[in-house]
Amino acid sequence: MTATTPAQQRGSAVLTLPNDTDIQVVRRFAAPAAAVWRVFTEPDLVARWWAGQRGTVSSVEIDLRVGGAYRYVMQADGGFEVAFHGEFTEIVPAERLEHTEVFEGIPDGDAAATLNTYSFVEEDGATTLTLVTRAPSREVRDAIVGSGMEGGLQEGFDLVDELAAGLAA
């Protein structure tokens, strides 16, 4: 099987709701797992895709170790700031990444923290990412989906694909 070029798979992430609290996203990237991993874990690379086409990333801090924290901040095109932070709970380079995630735009955001698990599976030089976001309740899950997150995720993942393919070249 030949890896698909990034232009052929724009917007190809598939989002499903497998149960009352989970959001699952599956996306194939045209690059080896090591390159995709770098794009998800290196601050200078995260800054180039995390906002998608919806703003400009102003800060990315990553302490990539179990118990380490991260924080991403963007200036959205609407003139407001969007920030998320969390803590890494599991790290297996180029295979699995797990962390909590808190949206800083809601009061008591820690009570609505999600657990995000990324699984990277490489086959024939391409990588399939499965991301499962586990919310603390159906209401939180539905609020996340209703926020328009899928559009931003599609844009961001298209940029991940381009960046990872460039690193692999």
PDB file of C-alpha atoms in Angstrom:
ATOM      1  CA  MET A   1       0.000   0.000   0.000  1.00  0.00           C
ATOM      2  CA  THR A   2       1.316   3.434  -0.895  1.00  0.00           C
ATOM      3  CA  ALA A   3       1.033   6.363   1.463  1.00  0.00           C
ATOM      4  CA  THR A   4      -1.569   8.921   0.427  1.00  0.00           C
ATOM      5  CA  THR A   5      -0.321  12.439  -0.191  1.00  0.00           C
ATOM      6  CA  PRO A   6      -1.570  15.075   2.240  1.00  0.00           C
ATOM      7  CA  ALA A   7      -3.596  16.930  -0.420  1.00  0.00           C
ATOM      8  CA  GLN A   8      -5.611  13.762  -1.101  1.00  0.00           C
ATOM      9  CA  GLN A   9      -6.775  13.383   2.482  1.00  0.00           C
ATOM     10  CA  ARG A  10      -7.700  16.894   3.597  1.00  0.00           C
ATOM     11  CA  GLY A  11     -10.514  16.848   6.127  1.00  0.00           C
ATOM     12  CA  SER A  12     -10.381  13.059   6.337  1.00  0.00           C
ATOM     13  CA  ALA A  13     -10.470  12.613  10.110  1.00  0.00           C
ATOM     14  CA  VAL A  14     -13.467  10.495  11.104  1.00  0.00           C
ATOM     15  CA  LEU A  15     -15.205  11.522  14.331  1.00  0.00           C
ATOM     16  CA  THR A  16     -17.531   9.101  16.126  1.00  0.00           C
ATOM     17  CA  LEU A  17     -19.253   8.962  19.516  1.00  0.00           C
ATOM     18  CA  PRO A  18     -18.762   5.336  20.623  1.00  0.00           C
ATOM     19  CA  ASN A  19     -20.498   5.783  24.009  1.00  0.00           C
ATOM     20  CA  ASP A  20     -21.963   8.452  26.303  1.00  0.00           C
ATOM     21  CA  THR A  21     -18.639  10.030  27.293  1.00  0.00           C
ATOM     22  CA  ASP A  22     -16.137   9.407  24.482  1.00  0.00           C
ATOM     23  CA  ILE A  23     -15.240  11.184  21.271  1.00  0.00           C
ATOM     24  CA  GLN A  24     -13.114   9.071  18.926  1.00  0.00           C
ATOM     25  CA  VAL A  25     -11.197  10.530  16.006  1.00  0.00           C
ATOM     26  CA  VAL A  26      -9.273   8.426  13.495  1.00  0.00           C
ATOM     27  CA  ARG A  27      -6.952  10.004  10.905  1.00  0.00           C
ATOM     28  CA  ARG A  28      -4.281   8.545   8.627  1.00  0.00           C
ATOM     29  CA  PHE A  29      -1.169  10.648   8.074  1.00  0.00           C
ATOM     30  CA  ALA A  30       1.208  10.249   5.135  1.00  0.00           C
ATOM     31  CA  ALA A  31       4.306   9.981   7.321  1.00  0.00           C
ATOM     32  CA  PRO A  32       5.998   7.534   9.697  1.00  0.00           C
ATOM     33  CA  ALA A  33       4.915   7.484  13.343  1.00  0.00           C
ATOM     34  CA  ALA A  34       8.155   9.118  14.526  1.00  0.00           C
ATOM     35  CA  ALA A  35       7.451  12.193  12.375  1.00  0.00           C
ATOM     36  CA  VAL A  36       3.800  12.420  13.419  1.00  0.00           C
ATOM     37  CA  TRP A  37       4.852  12.042  17.072  1.00  0.00           C
ATOM     38  CA  ARG A  38       7.261  14.967  16.730  1.00  0.00           C
ATOM     39  CA  VAL A  39       4.504  17.194  15.333  1.00  0.00           C
ATOM     40  CA  PHE A  40       2.310  16.399  18.358  1.00  0.00           C
ATOM     41  CA  THR A  41       5.042  16.791  21.003  1.00  0.00           C
ATOM     42  CA  GLU A  42       7.567  19.461  19.956  1.00  0.00           C
ATOM     43  CA  PRO A  43       6.497  23.009  20.897  1.00  0.00           C
ATOM     44  CA  ASP A  44       7.749  24.717  17.721  1.00  0.00           C
ATOM     45  CA  LEU A  45       5.832  22.186  15.580  1.00  0.00           C
ATOM     46  CA  VAL A  46       2.648  22.267  17.717  1.00  0.00           C
ATOM     47  CA  ALA A  47       2.642  26.061  17.308  1.00  0.00           C
ATOM     48  CA  ARG A  48       2.414  25.617  13.524  1.00  0.00           C
ATOM     49  CA  TRP A  49      -0.789  23.530  13.498  1.00  0.00           C
ATOM     50  CA  TRP A  50      -2.721  23.734  16.776  1.00  0.00           C
ATOM     51  CA  ALA A  51      -4.872  26.754  15.837  1.00  0.00           C
ATOM     52  CA  GLY A  52      -5.826  25.294  12.455  1.00  0.00           C
ATOM     53  CA  GLN A  53      -7.043  28.203  10.325  1.00  0.00           C
ATOM     54  CA  ARG A  54      -8.836  29.864  13.255  1.00  0.00           C
ATOM     55  CA  GLY A  55      -6.160  32.055  14.781  1.00  0.00           C
ATOM     56  CA  THR A  56      -2.515  32.303  15.748  1.00  0.00           C
ATOM     57  CA  VAL A  57      -0.771  30.260  18.408  1.00  0.00           C
ATOM     58  CA  SER A  58       0.871  32.644  20.868  1.00  0.00           C
ATOM     59  CA  SER A  59       2.316  30.146  23.352  1.00  0.00           C
ATOM     60  CA  VAL A  60       3.140  26.426  23.550  1.00  0.00           C
ATOM     61  CA  GLU A  61       4.734  25.000  26.679  1.00  0.00           C
ATOM     62  CA  ILE A  62       5.404  21.256  26.878  1.00  0.00           C
ATOM     63  CA  ASP A  63       7.149  19.355  29.672  1.00  0.00           C
ATOM     64  CA  LEU A  64       7.020  15.940  27.977  1.00  0.00           C
ATOM     65  CA  ARG A  65       7.292  13.525  30.889  1.00  0.00           C
ATOM     66  CA  VAL A  66       4.758  11.646  32.987  1.00  0.00           C
ATOM     67  CA  GLY A  67       3.525  14.224  35.485  1.00  0.00           C
ATOM     68  CA  GLY A  68       4.750  17.046  33.248  1.00  0.00           C
ATOM     69  CA  ALA A  69       2.405  19.807  32.181  1.00  0.00           C
ATOM     70  CA  TYR A  70       1.541  21.489  28.925  1.00  0.00           C
ATOM     71  CA  ARG A  71      -0.298  24.677  27.981  1.00  0.00           C
ATOM     72  CA  TYR A  72      -1.361  25.925  24.537  1.00  0.00           C
ATOM     73  CA  VAL A  73      -2.680  29.453  23.904  1.00  0.00           C
ATOM     74  CA  MET A  74      -4.027  30.962  20.697  1.00  0.00           C
ATOM     75  CA  GLN A  75      -5.351  34.336  19.686  1.00  0.00           C
ATOM     76  CA  ALA A  76      -8.529  33.454  17.808  1.00  0.00           C
ATOM     77  CA  ASP A  77      -9.531  35.335  14.690  1.00  0.00           C
ATOM     78  CA  GLY A  78     -12.532  36.722  16.607  1.00  0.00           C
ATOM     79  CA  GLY A  79     -10.152  38.692  18.846  1.00  0.00           C
ATOM     80  CA  PHE A  80     -10.286  36.507  21.940  1.00  0.00           C
ATOM     81  CA  GLU A  81      -7.836  34.143  23.612  1.00  0.00           C
ATOM     82  CA  VAL A  82      -8.307  30.358  23.769  1.00  0.00           C
ATOM     83  CA  ALA A  83      -6.153  28.291  26.119  1.00  0.00           C
ATOM     84  CA  PHE A  84      -5.937  24.650  27.200  1.00  0.00           C
ATOM     85  CA  HIS A  85      -3.665  22.969  29.723  1.00  0.00           C
ATOM     86  CA  GLY A  86      -3.176  19.557  31.240  1.00  0.00           C
ATOM     87  CA  GLU A  87      -0.811  16.924  32.547  1.00  0.00           C
ATOM     88  CA  PHE A  88       0.827  13.967  30.809  1.00  0.00           C
ATOM     89  CA  THR A  89      -0.183  10.625  32.326  1.00  0.00           C
ATOM     90  CA  GLU A  90       1.402   8.173  29.860  1.00  0.00           C
ATOM     91  CA  ILE A  91       4.137   8.525  27.239  1.00  0.00           C
ATOM     92  CA  VAL A  92       5.387   5.805  24.893  1.00  0.00           C
ATOM     93  CA  PRO A  93       7.324   7.630  22.155  1.00  0.00           C
ATOM     94  CA  ALA A  94       5.833   7.276  18.665  1.00  0.00           C
ATOM     95  CA  GLU A  95       3.191   4.854  20.005  1.00  0.00           C
ATOM     96  CA  ARG A  96       0.983   6.303  22.743  1.00  0.00           C
ATOM     97  CA  LEU A  97       0.412   9.626  24.454  1.00  0.00           C
ATOM     98  CA  GLU A  98      -2.116  10.310  27.184  1.00  0.00           C
ATOM     99  CA  HIS A  99      -2.903  13.550  28.986  1.00  0.00           C
ATOM    100  CA  THR A 100      -5.631  15.441  30.759  1.00  0.00           C
ATOM    101  CA  GLU A 101      -7.078  18.503  29.050  1.00  0.00           C
ATOM    102  CA  VAL A 102      -8.719  21.540  30.614  1.00  0.00           C
ATOM    103  CA  PHE A 103     -10.343  24.339  28.604  1.00  0.00           C
ATOM    104  CA  GLU A 104      -9.480  27.538  30.440  1.00  0.00           C
ATOM    105  CA  GLY A 105     -12.495  29.418  29.047  1.00  0.00           C
ATOM    106  CA  ILE A 106     -15.063  27.988  31.456  1.00  0.00           C
ATOM    107  CA  PRO A 107     -15.420  28.499  35.194  1.00  0.00           C
ATOM    108  CA  ASP A 108     -14.117  25.526  37.202  1.00  0.00           C
ATOM    109  CA  GLY A 109     -12.683  23.973  34.044  1.00  0.00           C
ATOM    110  CA  ASP A 110     -10.808  21.353  36.059  1.00  0.00           C
ATOM    111  CA  ALA A 111     -14.156  19.715  36.899  1.00  0.00           C
ATOM    112  CA  ALA A 112     -14.771  19.258  33.163  1.00  0.00           C
ATOM    113  CA  ALA A 113     -11.272  17.940  32.344  1.00  0.00           C
ATOM    114  CA  THR A 114     -11.053  15.273  29.676  1.00  0.00           C
ATOM    115  CA  LEU A 115      -8.554  12.435  29.313  1.00  0.00           C
ATOM    116  CA  ASN A 116      -7.090  12.311  25.800  1.00  0.00           C
ATOM    117  CA  THR A 117      -5.412   9.135  24.555  1.00  0.00           C
ATOM    118  CA  TYR A 118      -3.494   9.139  21.259  1.00  0.00           C
ATOM    119  CA  SER A 119      -2.457   5.841  19.651  1.00  0.00           C
ATOM    120  CA  PHE A 120      -0.024   5.998  16.716  1.00  0.00           C
ATOM    121  CA  VAL A 121       0.101   2.902  14.462  1.00  0.00           C
ATOM    122  CA  GLU A 122       2.520   2.885  11.533  1.00  0.00           C
ATOM    123  CA  GLU A 123       1.983   0.731   8.465  1.00  0.00           C
ATOM    124  CA  ASP A 124       3.742   1.023   5.094  1.00  0.00           C
ATOM    125  CA  GLY A 125       5.281   4.392   5.992  1.00  0.00           C
ATOM    126  CA  ALA A 126       1.951   5.995   6.973  1.00  0.00           C
ATOM    127  CA  THR A 127       0.521   6.429  10.451  1.00  0.00           C
ATOM    128  CA  THR A 128      -3.020   5.978  11.682  1.00  0.00           C
ATOM    129  CA  LEU A 129      -3.782   8.087  14.723  1.00  0.00           C
ATOM    130  CA  THR A 130      -6.686   7.137  16.959  1.00  0.00           C
ATOM    131  CA  LEU A 131      -7.548   9.847  19.455  1.00  0.00           C
ATOM    132  CA  VAL A 132     -10.053   9.082  22.199  1.00  0.00           C
ATOM    133  CA  THR A 133     -11.247  11.995  24.313  1.00  0.00           C
ATOM    134  CA  ARG A 134     -13.018  10.773  27.448  1.00  0.00           C
ATOM    135  CA  ALA A 135     -15.227  13.435  29.028  1.00  0.00           C
ATOM    136  CA  PRO A 136     -16.455  13.273  32.638  1.00  0.00           C
ATOM    137  CA  SER A 137     -20.099  13.265  31.461  1.00  0.00           C
ATOM    138  CA  ARG A 138     -22.310  13.125  28.381  1.00  0.00           C
ATOM    139  CA  GLU A 139     -23.057  16.833  28.859  1.00  0.00           C
ATOM    140  CA  VAL A 140     -19.380  17.759  28.700  1.00  0.00           C
ATOM    141  CA  ARG A 141     -18.849  15.471  25.677  1.00  0.00           C
ATOM    142  CA  ASP A 142     -21.816  17.028  23.876  1.00  0.00           C
ATOM    143  CA  ALA A 143     -20.617  20.564  24.704  1.00  0.00           C
ATOM    144  CA  ILE A 144     -17.216  19.754  23.195  1.00  0.00           C
ATOM    145  CA  VAL A 145     -18.752  18.358  20.012  1.00  0.00           C
ATOM    146  CA  GLY A 146     -21.206  21.275  19.857  1.00  0.00           C
ATOM    147  CA  SER A 147     -18.397  23.827  20.143  1.00  0.00           C
ATOM    148  CA  GLY A 148     -17.369  23.338  16.531  1.00  0.00           C
ATOM    149  CA  MET A 149     -14.237  21.429  17.537  1.00  0.00           C
ATOM    150  CA  GLU A 150     -14.457  19.090  14.535  1.00  0.00           C
ATOM    151  CA  GLY A 151     -13.849  21.873  12.012  1.00  0.00           C
ATOM    152  CA  GLY A 152     -10.799  23.126  13.877  1.00  0.00           C
ATOM    153  CA  LEU A 153      -9.557  19.583  14.366  1.00  0.00           C
ATOM    154  CA  GLN A 154      -9.839  18.858  10.618  1.00  0.00           C
ATOM    155  CA  GLU A 155      -7.873  22.028   9.804  1.00  0.00           C
ATOM    156  CA  GLY A 156      -5.229  21.271  12.415  1.00  0.00           C
ATOM    157  CA  PHE A 157      -4.824  17.644  11.367  1.00  0.00           C
ATOM    158  CA  ASP A 158      -4.406  18.702   7.723  1.00  0.00           C
ATOM    159  CA  LEU A 159      -1.500  20.870   8.878  1.00  0.00           C
ATOM    160  CA  VAL A 160      -0.119  17.988  10.980  1.00  0.00           C
ATOM    161  CA  ASP A 161      -0.108  15.858   7.833  1.00  0.00           C
ATOM    162  CA  GLU A 162       1.852  18.486   5.862  1.00  0.00           C
ATOM    163  CA  LEU A 163       4.353  19.056   8.666  1.00  0.00           C
ATOM    164  CA  ALA A 164       4.930  15.335   9.322  1.00  0.00           C
ATOM    165  CA  ALA A 165       5.327  14.586   5.611  1.00  0.00           C
ATOM    166  CA  GLY A 166       7.889  17.406   5.409  1.00  0.00           C
ATOM    167  CA  LEU A 167       9.845  16.011   8.349  1.00  0.00           C
ATOM    168  CA  ALA A 168       9.840  12.545   6.785  1.00  0.00           C
ATOM    169  CA  ALA A 169      11.049  13.775   3.376  1.00  0.00           C
TER     170      ALA A 169
END
